[in-house]
Coordinates of C-alpha atoms and ligand atoms in Angstrom, one line a residue:
X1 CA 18.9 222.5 65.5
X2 CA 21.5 221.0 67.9
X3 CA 19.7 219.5 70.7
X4 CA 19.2 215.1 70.6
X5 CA 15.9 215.4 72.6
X6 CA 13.5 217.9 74.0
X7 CA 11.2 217.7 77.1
X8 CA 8.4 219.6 77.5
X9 CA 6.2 219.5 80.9
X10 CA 9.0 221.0 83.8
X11 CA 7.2 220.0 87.1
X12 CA 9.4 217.6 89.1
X13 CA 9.4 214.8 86.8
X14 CA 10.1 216.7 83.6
X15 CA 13.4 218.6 85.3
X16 CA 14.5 215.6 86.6
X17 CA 14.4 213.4 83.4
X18 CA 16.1 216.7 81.7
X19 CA 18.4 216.4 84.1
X20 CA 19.0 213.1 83.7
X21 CA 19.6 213.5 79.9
X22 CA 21.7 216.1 80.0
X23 CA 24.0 214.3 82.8
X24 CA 24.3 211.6 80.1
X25 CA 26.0 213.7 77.5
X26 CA 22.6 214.6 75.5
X27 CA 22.0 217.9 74.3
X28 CA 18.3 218.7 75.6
X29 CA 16.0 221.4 74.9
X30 CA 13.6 222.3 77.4
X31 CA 10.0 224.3 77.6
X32 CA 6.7 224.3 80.2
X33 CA 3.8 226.1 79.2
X34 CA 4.9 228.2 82.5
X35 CA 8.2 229.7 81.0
X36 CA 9.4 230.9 84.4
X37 CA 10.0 227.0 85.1
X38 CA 12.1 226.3 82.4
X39 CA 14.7 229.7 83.2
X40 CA 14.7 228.2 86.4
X41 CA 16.1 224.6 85.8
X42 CA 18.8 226.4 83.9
X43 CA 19.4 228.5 86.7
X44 CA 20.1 226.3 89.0
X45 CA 20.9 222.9 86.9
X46 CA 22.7 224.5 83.6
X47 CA 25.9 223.6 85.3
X48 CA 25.2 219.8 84.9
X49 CA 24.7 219.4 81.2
X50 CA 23.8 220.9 78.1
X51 CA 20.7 222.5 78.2
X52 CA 18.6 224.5 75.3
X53 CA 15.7 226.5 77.1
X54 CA 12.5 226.9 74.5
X55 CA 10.1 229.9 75.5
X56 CA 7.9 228.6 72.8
X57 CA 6.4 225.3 71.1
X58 CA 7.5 226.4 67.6
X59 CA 10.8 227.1 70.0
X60 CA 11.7 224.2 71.4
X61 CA 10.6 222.3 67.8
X62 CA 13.3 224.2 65.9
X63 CA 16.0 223.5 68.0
X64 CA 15.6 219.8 67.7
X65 CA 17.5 217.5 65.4
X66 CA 15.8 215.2 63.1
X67 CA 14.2 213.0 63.1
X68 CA 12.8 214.8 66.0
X69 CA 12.3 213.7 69.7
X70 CA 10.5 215.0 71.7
X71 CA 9.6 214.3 75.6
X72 CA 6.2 215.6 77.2
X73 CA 6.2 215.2 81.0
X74 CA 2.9 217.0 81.9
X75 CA -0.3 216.0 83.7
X76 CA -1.8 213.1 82.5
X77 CA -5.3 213.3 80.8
X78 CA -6.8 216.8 78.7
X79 CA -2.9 218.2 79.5
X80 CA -1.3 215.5 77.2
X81 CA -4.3 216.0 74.6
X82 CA -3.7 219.6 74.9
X83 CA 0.1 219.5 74.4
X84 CA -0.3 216.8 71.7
X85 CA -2.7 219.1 70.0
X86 CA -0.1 221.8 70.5
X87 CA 2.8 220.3 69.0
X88 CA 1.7 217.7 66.1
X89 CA 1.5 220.1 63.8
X90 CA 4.8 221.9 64.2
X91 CA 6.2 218.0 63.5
X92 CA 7.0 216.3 60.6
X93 CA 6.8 212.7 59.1
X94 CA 9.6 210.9 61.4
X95 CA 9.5 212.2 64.5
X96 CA 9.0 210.7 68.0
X97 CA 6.7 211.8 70.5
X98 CA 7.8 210.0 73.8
X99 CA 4.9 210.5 77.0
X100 CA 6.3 209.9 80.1
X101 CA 3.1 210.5 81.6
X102 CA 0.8 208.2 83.8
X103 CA -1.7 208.2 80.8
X104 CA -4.1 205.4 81.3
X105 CA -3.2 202.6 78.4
X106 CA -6.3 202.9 76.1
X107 CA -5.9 207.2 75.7
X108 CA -2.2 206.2 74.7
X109 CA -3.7 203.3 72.0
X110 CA -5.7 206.8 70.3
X111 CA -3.4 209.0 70.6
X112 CA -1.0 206.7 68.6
X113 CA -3.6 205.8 66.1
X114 CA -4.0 209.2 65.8
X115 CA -0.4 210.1 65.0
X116 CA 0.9 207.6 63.3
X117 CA -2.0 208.5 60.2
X118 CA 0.0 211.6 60.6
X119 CA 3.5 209.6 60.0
X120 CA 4.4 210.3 63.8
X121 CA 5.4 207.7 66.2
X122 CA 4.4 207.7 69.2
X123 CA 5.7 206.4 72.3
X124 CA 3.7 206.1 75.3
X125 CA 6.6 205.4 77.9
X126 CA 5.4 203.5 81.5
X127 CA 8.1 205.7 84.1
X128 CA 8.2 204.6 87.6
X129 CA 10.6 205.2 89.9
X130 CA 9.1 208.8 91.1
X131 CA 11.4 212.2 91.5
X132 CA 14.3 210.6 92.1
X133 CA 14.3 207.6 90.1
X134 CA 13.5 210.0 86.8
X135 CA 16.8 212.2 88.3
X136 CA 19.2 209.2 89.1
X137 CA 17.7 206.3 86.5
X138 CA 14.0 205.0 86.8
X139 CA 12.7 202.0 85.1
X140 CA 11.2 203.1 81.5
X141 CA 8.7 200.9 80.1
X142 CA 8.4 201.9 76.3
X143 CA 5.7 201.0 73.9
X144 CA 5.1 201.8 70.5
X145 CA 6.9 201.1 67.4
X146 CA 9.8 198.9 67.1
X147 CA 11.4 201.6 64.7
X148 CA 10.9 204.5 67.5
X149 CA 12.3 202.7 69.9
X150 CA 15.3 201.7 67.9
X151 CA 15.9 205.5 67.7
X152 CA 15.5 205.9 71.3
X153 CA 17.0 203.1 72.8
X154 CA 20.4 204.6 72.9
X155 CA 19.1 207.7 75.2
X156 CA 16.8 205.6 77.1
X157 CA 19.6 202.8 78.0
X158 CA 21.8 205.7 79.1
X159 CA 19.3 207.5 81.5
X160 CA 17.5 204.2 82.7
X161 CA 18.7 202.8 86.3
X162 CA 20.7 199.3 86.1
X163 CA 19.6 196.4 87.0
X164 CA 21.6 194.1 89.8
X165 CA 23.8 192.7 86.7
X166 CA 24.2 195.8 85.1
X167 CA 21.7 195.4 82.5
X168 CA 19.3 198.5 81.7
X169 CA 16.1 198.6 83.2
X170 CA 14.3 199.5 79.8
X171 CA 13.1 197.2 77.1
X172 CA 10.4 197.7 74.1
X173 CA 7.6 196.3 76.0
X174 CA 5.4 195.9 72.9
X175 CA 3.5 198.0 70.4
X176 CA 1.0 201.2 71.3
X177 CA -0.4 201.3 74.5
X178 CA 1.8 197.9 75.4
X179 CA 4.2 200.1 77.6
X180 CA 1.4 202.2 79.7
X181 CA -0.4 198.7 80.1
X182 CA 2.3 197.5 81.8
X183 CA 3.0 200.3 83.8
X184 CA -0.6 200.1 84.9
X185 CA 0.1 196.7 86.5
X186 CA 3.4 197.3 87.7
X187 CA 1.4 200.4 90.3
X188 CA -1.6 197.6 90.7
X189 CA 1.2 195.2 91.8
X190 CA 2.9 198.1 93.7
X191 CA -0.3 198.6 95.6
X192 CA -0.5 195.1 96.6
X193 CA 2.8 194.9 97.6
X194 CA 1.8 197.6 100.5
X195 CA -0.8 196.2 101.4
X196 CA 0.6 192.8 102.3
X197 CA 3.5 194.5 103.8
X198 CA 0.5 196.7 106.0
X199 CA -0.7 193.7 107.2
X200 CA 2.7 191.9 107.9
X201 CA 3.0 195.2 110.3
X202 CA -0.5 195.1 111.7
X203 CA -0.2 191.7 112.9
X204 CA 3.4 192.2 113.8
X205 CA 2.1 195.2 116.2
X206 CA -1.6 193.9 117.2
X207 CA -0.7 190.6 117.6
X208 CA 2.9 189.9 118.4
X209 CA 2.7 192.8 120.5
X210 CA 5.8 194.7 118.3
X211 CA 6.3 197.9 118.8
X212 CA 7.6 199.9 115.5
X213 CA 11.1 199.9 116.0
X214 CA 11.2 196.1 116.6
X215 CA 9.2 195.7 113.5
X216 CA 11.5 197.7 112.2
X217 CA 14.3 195.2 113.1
X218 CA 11.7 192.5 111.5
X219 CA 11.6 193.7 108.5
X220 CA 15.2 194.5 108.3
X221 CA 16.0 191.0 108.6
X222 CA 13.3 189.8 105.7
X223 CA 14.8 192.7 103.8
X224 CA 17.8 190.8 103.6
X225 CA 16.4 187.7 102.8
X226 CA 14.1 186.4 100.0
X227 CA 12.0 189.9 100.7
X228 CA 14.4 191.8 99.8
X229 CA 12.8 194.8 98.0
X230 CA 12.7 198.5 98.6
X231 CA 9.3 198.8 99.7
X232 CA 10.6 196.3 102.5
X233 CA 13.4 198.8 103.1
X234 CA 11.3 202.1 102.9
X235 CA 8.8 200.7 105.1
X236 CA 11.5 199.8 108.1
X237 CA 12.8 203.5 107.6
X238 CA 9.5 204.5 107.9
X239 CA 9.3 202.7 111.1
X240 CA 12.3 204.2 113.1
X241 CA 11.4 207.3 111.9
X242 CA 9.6 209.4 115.0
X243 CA 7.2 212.5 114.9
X244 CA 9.3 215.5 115.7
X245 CA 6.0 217.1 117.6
X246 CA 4.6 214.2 119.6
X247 CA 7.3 212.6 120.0
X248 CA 5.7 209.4 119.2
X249 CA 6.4 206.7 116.2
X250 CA 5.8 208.5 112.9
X251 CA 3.7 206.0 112.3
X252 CA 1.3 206.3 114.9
X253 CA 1.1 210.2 114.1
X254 CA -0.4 209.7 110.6
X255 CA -4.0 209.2 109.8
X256 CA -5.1 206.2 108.8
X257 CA -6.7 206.5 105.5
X258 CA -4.9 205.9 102.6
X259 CA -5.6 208.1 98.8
X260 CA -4.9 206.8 95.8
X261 CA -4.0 208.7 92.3
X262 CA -5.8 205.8 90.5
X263 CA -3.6 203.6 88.5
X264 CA -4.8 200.3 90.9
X265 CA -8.2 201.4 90.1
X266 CA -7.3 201.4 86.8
X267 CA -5.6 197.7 86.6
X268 CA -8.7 196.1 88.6
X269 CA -11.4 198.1 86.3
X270 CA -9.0 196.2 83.3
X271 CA -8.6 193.2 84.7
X272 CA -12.5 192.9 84.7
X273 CA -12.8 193.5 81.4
X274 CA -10.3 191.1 80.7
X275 CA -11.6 188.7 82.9
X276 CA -8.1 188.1 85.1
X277 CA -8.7 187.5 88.6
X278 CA -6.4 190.1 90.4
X279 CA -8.2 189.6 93.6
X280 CA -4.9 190.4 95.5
X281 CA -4.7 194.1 93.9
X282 CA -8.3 194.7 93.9
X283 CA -8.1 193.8 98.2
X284 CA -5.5 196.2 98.0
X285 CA -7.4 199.1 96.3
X286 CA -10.9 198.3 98.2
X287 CA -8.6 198.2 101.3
X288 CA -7.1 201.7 100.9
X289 CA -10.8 202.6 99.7
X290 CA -12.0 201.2 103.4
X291 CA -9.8 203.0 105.4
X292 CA -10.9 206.1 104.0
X293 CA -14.4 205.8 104.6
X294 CA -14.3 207.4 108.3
X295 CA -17.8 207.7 108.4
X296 CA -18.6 204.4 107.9
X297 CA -16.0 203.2 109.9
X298 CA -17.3 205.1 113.0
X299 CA -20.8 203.9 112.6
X300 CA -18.9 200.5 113.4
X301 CA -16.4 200.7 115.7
X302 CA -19.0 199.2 118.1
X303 CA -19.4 196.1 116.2
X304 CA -18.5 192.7 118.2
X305 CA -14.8 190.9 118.4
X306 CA -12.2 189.7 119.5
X307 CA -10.3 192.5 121.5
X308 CA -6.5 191.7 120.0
X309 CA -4.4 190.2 122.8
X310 CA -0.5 190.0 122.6
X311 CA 1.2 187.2 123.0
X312 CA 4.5 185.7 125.1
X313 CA 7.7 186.5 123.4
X314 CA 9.1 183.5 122.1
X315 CA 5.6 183.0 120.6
X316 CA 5.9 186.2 119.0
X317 CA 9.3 184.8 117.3
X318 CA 7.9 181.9 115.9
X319 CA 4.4 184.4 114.3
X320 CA 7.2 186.7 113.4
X321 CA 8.6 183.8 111.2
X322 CA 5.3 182.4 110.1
X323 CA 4.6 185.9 109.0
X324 CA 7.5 185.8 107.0
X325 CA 6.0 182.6 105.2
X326 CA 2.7 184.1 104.7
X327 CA 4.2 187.5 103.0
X328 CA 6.2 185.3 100.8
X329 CA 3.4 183.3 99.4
X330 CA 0.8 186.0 99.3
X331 CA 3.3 188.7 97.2
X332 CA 3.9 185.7 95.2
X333 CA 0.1 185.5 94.2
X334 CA -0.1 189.0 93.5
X335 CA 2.6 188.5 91.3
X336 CA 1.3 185.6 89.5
X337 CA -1.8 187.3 88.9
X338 CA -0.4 190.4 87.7
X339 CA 1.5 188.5 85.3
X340 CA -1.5 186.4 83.9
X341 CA -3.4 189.8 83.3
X342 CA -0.2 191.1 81.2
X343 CA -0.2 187.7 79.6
X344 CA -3.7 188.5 79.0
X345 CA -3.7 192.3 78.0
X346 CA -1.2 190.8 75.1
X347 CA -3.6 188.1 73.8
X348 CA -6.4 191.0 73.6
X349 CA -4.7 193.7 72.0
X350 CA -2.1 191.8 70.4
X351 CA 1.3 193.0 72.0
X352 CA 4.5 190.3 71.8
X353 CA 5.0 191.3 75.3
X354 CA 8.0 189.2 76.6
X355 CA 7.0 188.4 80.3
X356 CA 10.3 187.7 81.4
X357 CA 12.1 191.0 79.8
X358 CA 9.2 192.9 82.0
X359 CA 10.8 191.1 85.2
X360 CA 14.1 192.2 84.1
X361 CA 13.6 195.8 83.8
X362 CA 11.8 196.0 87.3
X363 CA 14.9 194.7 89.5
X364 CA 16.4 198.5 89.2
X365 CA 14.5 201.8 89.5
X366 CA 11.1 201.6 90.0
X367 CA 9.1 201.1 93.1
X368 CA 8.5 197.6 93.2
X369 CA 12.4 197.0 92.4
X370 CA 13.4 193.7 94.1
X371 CA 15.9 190.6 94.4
X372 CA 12.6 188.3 93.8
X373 CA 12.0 189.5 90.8
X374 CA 15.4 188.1 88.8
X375 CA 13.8 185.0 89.9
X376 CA 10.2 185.7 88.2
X377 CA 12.8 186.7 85.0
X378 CA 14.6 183.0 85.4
X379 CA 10.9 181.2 85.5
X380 CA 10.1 182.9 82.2
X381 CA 13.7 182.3 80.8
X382 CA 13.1 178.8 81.8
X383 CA 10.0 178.6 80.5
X384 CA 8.1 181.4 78.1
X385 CA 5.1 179.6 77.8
X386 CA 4.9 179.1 81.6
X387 CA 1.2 179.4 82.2
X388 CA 1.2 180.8 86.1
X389 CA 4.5 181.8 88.4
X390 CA 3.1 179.6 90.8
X391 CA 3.5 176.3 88.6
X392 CA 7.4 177.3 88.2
X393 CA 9.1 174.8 90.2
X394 CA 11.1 176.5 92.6
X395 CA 8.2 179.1 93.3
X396 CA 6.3 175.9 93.8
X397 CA 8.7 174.1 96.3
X398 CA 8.7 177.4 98.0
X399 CA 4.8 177.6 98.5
X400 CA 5.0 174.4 99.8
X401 CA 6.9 175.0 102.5
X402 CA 5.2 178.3 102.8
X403 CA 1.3 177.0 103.3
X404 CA 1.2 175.7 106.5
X405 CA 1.9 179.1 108.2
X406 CA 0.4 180.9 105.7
X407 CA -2.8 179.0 107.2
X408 CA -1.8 179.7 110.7
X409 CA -0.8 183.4 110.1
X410 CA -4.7 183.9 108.6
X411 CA -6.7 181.1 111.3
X412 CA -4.6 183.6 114.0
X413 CA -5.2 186.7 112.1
X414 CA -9.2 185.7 111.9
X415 CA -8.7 184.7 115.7
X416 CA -7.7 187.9 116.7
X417 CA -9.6 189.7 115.1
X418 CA -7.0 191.7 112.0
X419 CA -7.9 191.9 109.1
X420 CA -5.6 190.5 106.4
X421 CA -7.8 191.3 103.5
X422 CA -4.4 190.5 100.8
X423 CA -3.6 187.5 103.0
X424 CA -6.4 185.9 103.1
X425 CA -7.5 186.5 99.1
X426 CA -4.1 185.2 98.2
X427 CA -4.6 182.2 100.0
X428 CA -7.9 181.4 98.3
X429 CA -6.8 182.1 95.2
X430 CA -3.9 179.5 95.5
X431 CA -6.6 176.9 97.5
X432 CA -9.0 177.6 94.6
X433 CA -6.1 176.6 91.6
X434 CA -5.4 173.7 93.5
X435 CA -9.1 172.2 94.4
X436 CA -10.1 169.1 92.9
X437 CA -13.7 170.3 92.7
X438 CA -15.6 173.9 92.9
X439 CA -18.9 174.6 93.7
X440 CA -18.7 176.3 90.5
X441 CA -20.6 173.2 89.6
X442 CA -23.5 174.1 91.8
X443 CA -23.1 178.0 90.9
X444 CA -23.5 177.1 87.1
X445 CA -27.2 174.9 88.5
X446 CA -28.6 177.5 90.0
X447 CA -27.9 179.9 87.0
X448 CA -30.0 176.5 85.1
X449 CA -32.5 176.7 87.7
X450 CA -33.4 180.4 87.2
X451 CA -32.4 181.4 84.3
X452 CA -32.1 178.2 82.2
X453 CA -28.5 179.1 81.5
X454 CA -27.6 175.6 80.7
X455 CA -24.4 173.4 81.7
X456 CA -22.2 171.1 80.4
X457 CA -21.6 167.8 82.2
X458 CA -18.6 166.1 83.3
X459 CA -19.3 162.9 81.9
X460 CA -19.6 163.6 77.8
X461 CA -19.4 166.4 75.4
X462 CA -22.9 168.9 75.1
X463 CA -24.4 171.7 76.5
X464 CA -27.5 170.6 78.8
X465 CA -30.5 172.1 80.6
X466 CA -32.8 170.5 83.3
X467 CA -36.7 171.3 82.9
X468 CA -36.3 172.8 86.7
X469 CA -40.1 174.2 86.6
X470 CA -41.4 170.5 84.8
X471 CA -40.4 167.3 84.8
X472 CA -36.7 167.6 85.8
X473 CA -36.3 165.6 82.7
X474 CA -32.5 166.6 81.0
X475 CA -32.4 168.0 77.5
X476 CA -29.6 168.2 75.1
X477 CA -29.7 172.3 74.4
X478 CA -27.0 172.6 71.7
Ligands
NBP1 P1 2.1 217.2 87.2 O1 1.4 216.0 86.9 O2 1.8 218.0 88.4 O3 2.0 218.2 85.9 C1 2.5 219.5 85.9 C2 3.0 219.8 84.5 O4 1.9 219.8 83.5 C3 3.5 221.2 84.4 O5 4.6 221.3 83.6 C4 2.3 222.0 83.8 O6 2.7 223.2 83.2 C5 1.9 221.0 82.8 N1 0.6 221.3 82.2 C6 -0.6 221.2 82.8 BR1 -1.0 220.8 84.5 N2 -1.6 221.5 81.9 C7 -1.0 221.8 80.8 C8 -1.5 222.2 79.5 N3 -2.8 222.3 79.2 N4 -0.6 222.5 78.5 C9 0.7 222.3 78.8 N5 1.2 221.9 80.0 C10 0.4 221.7 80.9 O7 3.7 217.0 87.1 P2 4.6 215.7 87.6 O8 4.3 215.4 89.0 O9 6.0 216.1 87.3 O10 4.2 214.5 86.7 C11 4.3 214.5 85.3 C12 3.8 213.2 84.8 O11 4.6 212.1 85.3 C13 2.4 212.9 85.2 O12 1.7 212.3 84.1 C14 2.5 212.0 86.3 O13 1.4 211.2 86.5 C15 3.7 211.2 85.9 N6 4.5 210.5 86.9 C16 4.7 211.1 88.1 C17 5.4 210.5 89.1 C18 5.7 211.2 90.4 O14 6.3 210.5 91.3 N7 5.3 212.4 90.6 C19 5.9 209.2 88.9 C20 5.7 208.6 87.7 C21 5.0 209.3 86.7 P3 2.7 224.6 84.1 O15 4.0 224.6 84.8 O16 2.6 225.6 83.0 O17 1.5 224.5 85.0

């Protein structure tokens, strides 16, 4: 009974949050159902920390202080069910159960129910950051109760990454599910992230006429600017990066059909429910969806349009800069919307989910880490209640400025013939906020007209319906 914590589940993730732990002075007792995996991360990592290898459940459980904690790091789905199932019953009032898992938000809202009428907590802990962020500090996104996370806060602060300002990048996000929910968005926002940057390098190639390494110079130069982010950064290694057989940019050498584990999937099937627009996400997920279909895609590559021309060079420039614009604004309505389903996802299931402290514990470790994001942390700090990023008034100012080549990038875009599928969304999501008048109004008619749905009018309070197959005479129908 010496070790602080134990982890259970030693695939990559598992060993490298171990690892982590024990490089931060904990005493950390290890098992995988596999025991082989567990004598080799002492093997080769004993050196770094102390380590307690469990060949067995009952094992691993005995070796742990109390209140006990306990890690599981395995397969998301019927594997956390199984090693839930597994363990619980070797526990005792008190303990934590922490799953660092990718468990979709709703099995983690059971599986704490379920616990906690057994007087466990559990934690269901949002990690991004991948193999190395759990190895050298990821972001941890922690729901559950406040009293487990007062017990864990100390371990979690001292394996998390930091952010720019030295702060941790891990904060109790809210109660049950509250930490996997926001983990959920943070990957839907990840996704859309790429996909804007995709299209910033589609156009940058297609239509400026860029070859990889210049937009690899492009995007080094955003990367230092407001863009900063290290998906900007990945992507411009990516791009100078050349395939060792052909020769040729890496890029060029990979097919072009991009999987998907799910989470994105997940956040657009939520936001649904929830009825949050996330139309910049969802783009992003049917637009990795599209690529894949190569079927479909062949049955059309004979279909009519413009044949992309490039242009001069000091045209190219000024897109190149306009593209810049358009990026800007269009990663700052995924944003927004990501936000207002997280706003949302606490209204519904009742999580105090501070919207700015989720900013803050993005800037470091995980994937969609980024300078813009202390500023999405100052809107909320400036304002809590702040209804959309995009009212904020600096991100407002900034649109601004942005819109009129965020119109030209998608008007050239259309010309040429590119899809921008995250541009183009973002855009009508901002023109739709800002419009006067929808034809909402004569969406909401027709829905009268066949299906006597009613309406309510703009003139004075009621709810209305028009005797469409009659008279056309109005009636009150409240
Ligand atoms: P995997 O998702 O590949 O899971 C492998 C682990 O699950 C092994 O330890 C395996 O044990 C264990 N396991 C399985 Br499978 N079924 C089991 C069962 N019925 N009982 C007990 N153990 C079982 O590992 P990973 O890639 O390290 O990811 C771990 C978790 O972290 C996942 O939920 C993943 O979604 C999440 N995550 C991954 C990343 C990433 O970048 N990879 C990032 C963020 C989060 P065995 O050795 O005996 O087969």
């Amino acid at each position: 009974t010496s070790a602080d914590i134990g982890v259970t589940g030693l695939a990559v993730m598992g060993s490298n949050l171990a690892r982590n732990l024990a490089r931060n002075g904990n005493t950390v007792a290890v098992h995988n159902r596999t025991p082989a995996k567990t004598r080799s991360l002492v093997e080769d990592f004993g050196d770094e920390g102390a380590f307690v290898p469990a060949e067995s459940p009952q094992e691993l459980v005995a070796s742990l202080k109390r209140p006990r904690r306990l890690i599981t790091m395995v397969k998301a789905g019927e594997a956390t069910d199984a090693v839930i199932g597994e363990f619980a019953p070797l526990l005792e009032e008190g303990d934590v159960v922490v799953d660092g898992g990718n468990a979709h938000f709703a099995d983690t809202r059971r599986r704490e129910r379920e616990l906690r009428e057994r007087g466990i907590h559990f934690v269901g802990a949002g990690i991004s950051g991948g193999e190395e962020g759990a190895l050298r500090g990821p972001s941890i996104m922690p729901g559950g109760s406040a009293e487990a996370y007062a017990s864990l806060a100390p371990m979690l602060e001292s394996i998390a990454a930091e952010a720019p300002d030295g702060a941790p990048c891990t904060t109790h996000v809210g109660t049950d599910g509250a930490g996997h929910f926001v983990k959920m968005v943070h990957n839907g926002i990840e996704y859309a992230d790429m996909q804007l940057i995709g299209e910033a390098f589609h156009l940058l190639r297609d239509v400026a006429g860029y070859t990889p390494e210049q937009i690899a110079d492009v995007f080094g130069t955003w990367n230092r600017g407001r863009l900063d982010s290290y998906l900007m950064e990945i992507s411009a290694q990516v791009l100078t990066h050349t395939d060792a057989e052909t020769g040729a940019p890496f890029v060029d050498a990979v097919a072009d059909s991009a999987e998907q584990k799910g989470t994105g999937r997940w956040t657009v099937q939520t936001a649904l429910e929830l009825g949050v627009p996330v139309s910049g996400i969802a783009e992003a997920v049917f637009a990795r969806s599209l690529s894949g279909h190569g079927v479909l895609r062949a049955a059309s590559s004979g279909l009519p349009g413009p044949r992309a021309e490039a242009m001069e060079s000091d045209a190219a420039g000024r897109f190149a800069d306009q593209i810049e614009q358009a990026l800007y604004a269009s990663k700052l309505v995924s944003y927004a919307q990501g936000w207002h389903m997280m706003r949302a996802g606490a209204q519904e299931y009742d999580w105090d989910i501070d919207l700015g402290a989720v900013a803050a514990i993005w800037r470091g470790g995980c994937i969609i880490r980024a300078a813009f994001l202390d500023r999405v942390r100052a809107a909320y700090a400036a304002d809590p209640g702040l209804t959309t990023l995009l009212a904020d008034e600096g991100f407002s100012r900034e649109l601004g400025r942005a819109q009129g080549d965020w119109r030209a990038v998608v008007a050239t875009a259309t010309r040429h013939g590119v899809p921008v599928p995250g541009f183009s969304a973002a855009l009508s999501y901002y023109d739709t906020l800002r419009a006067g008048r929808l034809p909402a109004a004569l969406t909401q008619a027709q829905r009268d007209f066949f299906g006597a749905h009613t309406y309510r009018r703009v003139d004075r309070e009621g709810v209305f319906h028009t005797r469409w197959g009659g008279d056309r005479g109005e009636e009150r129908a409240d």
